[in-house]
PDB file of C-alpha atoms in Angstrom:
ATOM      1  CA  MET A1499       7.599   0.133 -10.045  1.00 85.00           C
ATOM      2  CA  GLN A1500       5.987   3.448 -11.811  1.00 91.00           C
ATOM      3  CA  VAL A1501       2.629   4.513 -10.415  1.00 92.00           C
ATOM      4  CA  ARG A1502       1.237   8.310 -12.406  1.00 94.00           C
ATOM      5  CA  GLY A1503      -1.822   9.679 -12.020  1.00 95.00           C
ATOM      6  CA  LEU A1504      -3.809   7.330 -11.584  1.00 95.00           C
ATOM      7  CA  THR A1505      -7.362   8.370 -11.577  1.00 94.00           C
ATOM      8  CA  VAL A1506     -10.505   6.235 -10.864  1.00 94.00           C
ATOM      9  CA  ASP A1507     -14.005   7.248 -11.485  1.00 94.00           C
ATOM     10  CA  PHE A1508     -17.347   5.287 -10.734  1.00 93.00           C
ATOM     11  CA  ASP A1509     -19.790   4.747 -12.727  1.00 90.00           C
ATOM     12  CA  THR A1510     -22.777   5.006 -10.912  1.00 88.00           C
ATOM     13  CA  GLY A1511     -25.501   5.380 -13.529  1.00 86.00           C
ATOM     14  CA  PRO A1512     -27.016   9.084 -14.106  1.00 87.00           C
ATOM     15  CA  GLN A1513     -22.715  10.194 -14.056  1.00 90.00           C
ATOM     16  CA  PHE A1514     -18.940   9.014 -13.022  1.00 90.00           C
ATOM     17  CA  VAL A1515     -18.150   9.762  -9.790  1.00 92.00           C
ATOM     18  CA  ARG A1516     -14.291   9.885  -9.152  1.00 93.00           C
ATOM     19  CA  ALA A1517     -12.902   8.134  -6.417  1.00 91.00           C
ATOM     20  CA  LEU A1518      -8.993   8.204  -7.043  1.00 91.00           C
ATOM     21  CA  HIS A1519      -7.785  11.563  -8.188  1.00 91.00           C
ATOM     22  CA  GLY A1520      -3.959  12.149 -10.164  1.00 92.00           C
ATOM     23  CA  ILE A1521      -2.161   9.132  -7.642  1.00 92.00           C
ATOM     24  CA  ASP A1522       1.373   9.682  -7.986  1.00 94.00           C
ATOM     25  CA  MET A1523       4.162   7.032  -6.668  1.00 91.00           C
ATOM     26  CA  GLU A1524       7.243   4.888  -7.901  1.00 91.00           C
ATOM     27  CA  ILE A1525       8.419   1.428  -5.831  1.00 87.00           C
ATOM     28  CA  ARG A1526      11.909   0.536  -6.885  1.00 87.00           C
ATOM     29  CA  ARG A1527      12.966  -3.036  -6.532  1.00 83.00           C
ATOM     30  CA  GLY A1528      13.696  -4.199  -3.025  1.00 83.00           C
ATOM     31  CA  GLU A1529      11.881  -1.608  -1.251  1.00 82.00           C
ATOM     32  CA  THR A1530       8.540  -1.834   0.546  1.00 79.00           C
ATOM     33  CA  LEU A1531       5.242   0.386   1.347  1.00 79.00           C
ATOM     34  CA  GLY A1532       3.361   0.797   2.992  1.00 80.00           C
ATOM     35  CA  VAL A1533       0.335   2.441   1.975  1.00 82.00           C
ATOM     36  CA  VAL A1534      -2.464   3.178   6.124  1.00 83.00           C
ATOM     37  CA  GLY A1535      -4.952   5.020   6.425  1.00 83.00           C
ATOM     38  CA  GLU A1536      -8.867   5.396   7.232  1.00 85.00           C
ATOM     39  CA  SER A1537     -11.392   3.254   5.794  1.00 83.00           C
ATOM     40  CA  GLY A1538     -12.418   4.396   2.914  1.00 83.00           C
ATOM     41  CA  CYS A1539     -10.113   6.627   1.797  1.00 86.00           C
ATOM     42  CA  GLY A1540      -8.849   4.848  -1.601  1.00 86.00           C
ATOM     43  CA  LYS A1541      -6.129   2.291  -0.179  1.00 86.00           C
ATOM     44  CA  SER A1542      -7.751  -0.848  -1.592  1.00 85.00           C
ATOM     45  CA  ILE A1543      -9.140   0.450  -4.810  1.00 89.00           C
ATOM     46  CA  THR A1544      -5.663   2.148  -5.864  1.00 89.00           C
ATOM     47  CA  TRP A1545      -4.243  -1.970  -5.103  1.00 84.00           C
ATOM     48  CA  LEU A1546      -6.775  -2.555  -7.507  1.00 84.00           C
ATOM     49  CA  ALA A1547      -7.014  -0.503 -10.462  1.00 87.00           C
ATOM     50  CA  ALA A1548      -3.103  -0.354 -10.503  1.00 85.00           C
ATOM     51  CA  LEU A1549      -2.982  -4.028 -11.069  1.00 79.00           C
ATOM     52  CA  GLY A1550      -6.041  -4.425 -13.586  1.00 78.00           C
ATOM     53  CA  LEU A1551      -8.946  -5.804 -11.233  1.00 79.00           C
ATOM     54  CA  LEU A1552     -11.234  -2.517 -10.883  1.00 82.00           C
ATOM     55  CA  GLY A1553     -15.082  -4.540 -12.200  1.00 76.00           C
ATOM     56  CA  GLY A1554     -15.992  -2.871 -15.190  1.00 79.00           C
ATOM     57  CA  GLY A1555     -18.150  -0.892 -14.028  1.00 85.00           C
ATOM     58  CA  ALA A1556     -14.093   1.661 -13.174  1.00 89.00           C
ATOM     59  CA  ARG A1557     -12.634   4.172 -15.452  1.00 91.00           C
ATOM     60  CA  VAL A1558      -9.455   3.883 -14.845  1.00 92.00           C
ATOM     61  CA  SER A1559      -6.626   6.756 -16.508  1.00 93.00           C
ATOM     62  CA  GLY A1560      -2.776   6.990 -15.459  1.00 94.00           C
ATOM     63  CA  GLN A1561       0.501   4.781 -15.736  1.00 92.00           C
ATOM     64  CA  VAL A1562       1.258   2.136 -14.240  1.00 89.00           C
ATOM     65  CA  LEU A1563       4.914   1.181 -15.496  1.00 88.00           C
ATOM     66  CA  PHE A1564       6.511  -2.386 -14.490  1.00 82.00           C
ATOM     67  CA  ASP A1565       9.531  -4.033 -16.015  1.00 78.00           C
ATOM     68  CA  GLY A1566       8.658  -1.561 -19.112  1.00 78.00           C
ATOM     69  CA  ASP A1567       4.723  -1.890 -19.030  1.00 79.00           C
ATOM     70  CA  ASP A1568       2.637  -0.211 -18.625  1.00 83.00           C
ATOM     71  CA  LEU A1569      -0.032  -2.652 -17.061  1.00 80.00           C
ATOM     72  CA  LEU A1570      -3.204  -0.652 -17.787  1.00 82.00           C
ATOM     73  CA  GLY A1571      -5.025  -1.488 -20.466  1.00 70.00           C
ATOM     74  CA  MET A1572      -2.987  -4.910 -21.131  1.00 70.00           C
ATOM     75  CA  ALA A1573      -3.974  -8.049 -20.722  1.00 65.00           C
ATOM     76  CA  PRO A1574      -3.126 -10.266 -18.707  1.00 59.00           C
ATOM     77  CA  ARG A1575      -1.070 -12.753 -21.104  1.00 61.00           C
ATOM     78  CA  ALA A1576       0.150  -9.867 -22.407  1.00 60.00           C
ATOM     79  CA  LEU A1577       2.133  -9.399 -19.154  1.00 58.00           C
ATOM     80  CA  SER A1578       5.807 -10.355 -18.594  1.00 54.00           C
ATOM     81  CA  THR A1579       6.072 -12.570 -16.658  1.00 58.00           C
ATOM     82  CA  GLY A1580       7.755 -10.416 -14.188  1.00 55.00           C
ATOM     83  CA  ALA A1581       4.340  -8.155 -13.542  1.00 56.00           C
ATOM     84  CA  ARG A1582       2.221 -11.655 -13.948  1.00 57.00           C
ATOM     85  CA  ARG A1583       4.285 -12.137 -10.163  1.00 58.00           C
ATOM     86  CA  ALA A1584       4.729  -9.422  -8.858  1.00 57.00           C
ATOM     87  CA  ARG A1585       0.336  -9.230 -10.306  1.00 56.00           C
ATOM     88  CA  GLY A1586      -0.844 -12.442  -7.921  1.00 58.00           C
ATOM     89  CA  ALA A1587       1.752 -11.417  -5.249  1.00 54.00           C
ATOM     90  CA  ALA A1588      -0.204  -8.035  -4.689  1.00 52.00           C
ATOM     91  CA  VAL A1589      -3.478  -9.048  -5.518  1.00 50.00           C
ATOM     92  CA  GLY A1590      -1.854 -11.377  -1.851  1.00 51.00           C
ATOM     93  CA  ASN A1591      -1.234  -8.093   0.517  1.00 50.00           C
ATOM     94  CA  ALA A1592      -3.364  -6.196  -1.188  1.00 48.00           C
ATOM     95  CA  VAL A1593      -6.764  -8.220   0.461  1.00 49.00           C
ATOM     96  CA  GLY A1594      -5.519 -10.560   2.348  1.00 48.00           C
ATOM     97  CA  ASP A1595      -4.260  -8.562   5.454  1.00 50.00           C
ATOM     98  CA  VAL A1596      -7.160  -7.042   6.737  1.00 56.00           C
ATOM     99  CA  LEU A1597      -7.191  -6.656  10.686  1.00 59.00           C
ATOM    100  CA  GLY A1598     -10.637  -6.807  12.629  1.00 65.00           C
ATOM    101  CA  VAL A1599     -11.565  -4.237  14.843  1.00 64.00           C
ATOM    102  CA  GLY A1600     -11.161  -5.706  17.837  1.00 69.00           C
ATOM    103  CA  ARG A1601      -7.436  -6.496  17.587  1.00 72.00           C
ATOM    104  CA  GLN A1602      -6.902  -2.810  16.268  1.00 66.00           C
ATOM    105  CA  ILE A1603      -8.385  -1.345  19.681  1.00 71.00           C
ATOM    106  CA  GLY A1604      -6.948  -3.537  22.016  1.00 73.00           C
ATOM    107  CA  GLU A1605      -3.324  -3.483  19.824  1.00 73.00           C
ATOM    108  CA  ALA A1606      -3.020  -0.344  21.420  1.00 71.00           C
ATOM    109  CA  PRO A1607      -2.947  -0.594  25.183  1.00 76.00           C
ATOM    110  CA  ARG A1608      -1.139  -4.553  24.278  1.00 74.00           C
ATOM    111  CA  CYS A1609       1.780  -2.670  23.152  1.00 71.00           C
ATOM    112  CA  ILE A1610       1.578  -0.217  26.210  1.00 72.00           C
ATOM    113  CA  ALA A1611       2.257  -2.848  28.449  1.00 74.00           C
ATOM    114  CA  ASP A1612       4.314  -4.957  26.237  1.00 72.00           C
ATOM    115  CA  CYS A1613       6.835  -1.898  26.256  1.00 66.00           C
ATOM    116  CA  ALA A1614       6.519  -0.846  30.031  1.00 70.00           C
ATOM    117  CA  ALA A1615       7.036  -3.798  30.901  1.00 73.00           C
ATOM    118  CA  ALA A1616      10.468  -4.361  28.657  1.00 70.00           C
ATOM    119  CA  PRO A1617      13.782  -4.960  30.605  1.00 71.00           C
ATOM    120  CA  HIS A1618      15.175  -1.862  29.477  1.00 70.00           C
ATOM    121  CA  GLY A1619      12.953   0.225  29.049  1.00 69.00           C
ATOM    122  CA  PRO A1620      10.146   1.201  27.060  1.00 64.00           C
ATOM    123  CA  ARG A1621      11.554   3.824  24.818  1.00 63.00           C
ATOM    124  CA  ARG A1622      14.364   1.663  23.272  1.00 66.00           C
ATOM    125  CA  ALA A1623      11.073  -1.676  23.446  1.00 64.00           C
ATOM    126  CA  ALA A1624       8.982   1.098  20.928  1.00 62.00           C
ATOM    127  CA  ASP A1625      11.963   2.179  18.738  1.00 65.00           C
ATOM    128  CA  GLY A1626      11.859  -1.764  18.157  1.00 64.00           C
ATOM    129  CA  ARG A1627       8.411  -2.416  17.662  1.00 62.00           C
ATOM    130  CA  VAL A1628       8.671  -0.060  14.628  1.00 62.00           C
ATOM    131  CA  GLY A1629      12.480  -0.053  13.725  1.00 63.00           C
ATOM    132  CA  LEU A1630      13.692   2.099  14.814  1.00 62.00           C
ATOM    133  CA  ALA A1631      17.893   2.026  16.332  1.00 61.00           C
ATOM    134  CA  PRO A1632      17.962   1.877  19.600  1.00 59.00           C
ATOM    135  CA  THR A1633      18.088   5.660  21.146  1.00 54.00           C
ATOM    136  CA  ARG A1634      21.739   6.456  22.614  1.00 58.00           C
ATOM    137  CA  PRO A1635      21.892   9.001  25.657  1.00 55.00           C
ATOM    138  CA  ALA A1636      22.495  12.164  25.233  1.00 51.00           C
ATOM    139  CA  VAL A1637      26.420  12.858  25.480  1.00 54.00           C
ATOM    140  CA  PRO A1638      26.646  15.776  27.475  1.00 55.00           C
ATOM    141  CA  ALA A1639      27.783  19.531  26.583  1.00 49.00           C
TER     142      ALA A1639
END
């Protein structure tokens, strides 16, 4: 999937207000992209716009290419089977994995406690939690 110059403006009545300013990215087959950011920074708007799921009060421009199709402006029935499947999967991921404030606040202390109690040391435990290869001791010079 390639996103080029994705821009979103919302109709506020007297004027349009820009919410996204030219997003560019590429996600290759088999890759996974995690989008993180502050509340209200545009994570969900980016994906809802890319998938053509914003309502009529939004003006979306740019290109969103998937399997050779430009998804912006295409009717759902005109999308390839792969694009429809990706669209459905992305909707579930974009709006389904919400972590409540209480869990977010409690997550850091739990991770610290878990890593501190790890039998092979807190550094290796922390590296493993974020998917890094185990650290090796430095070789003396």
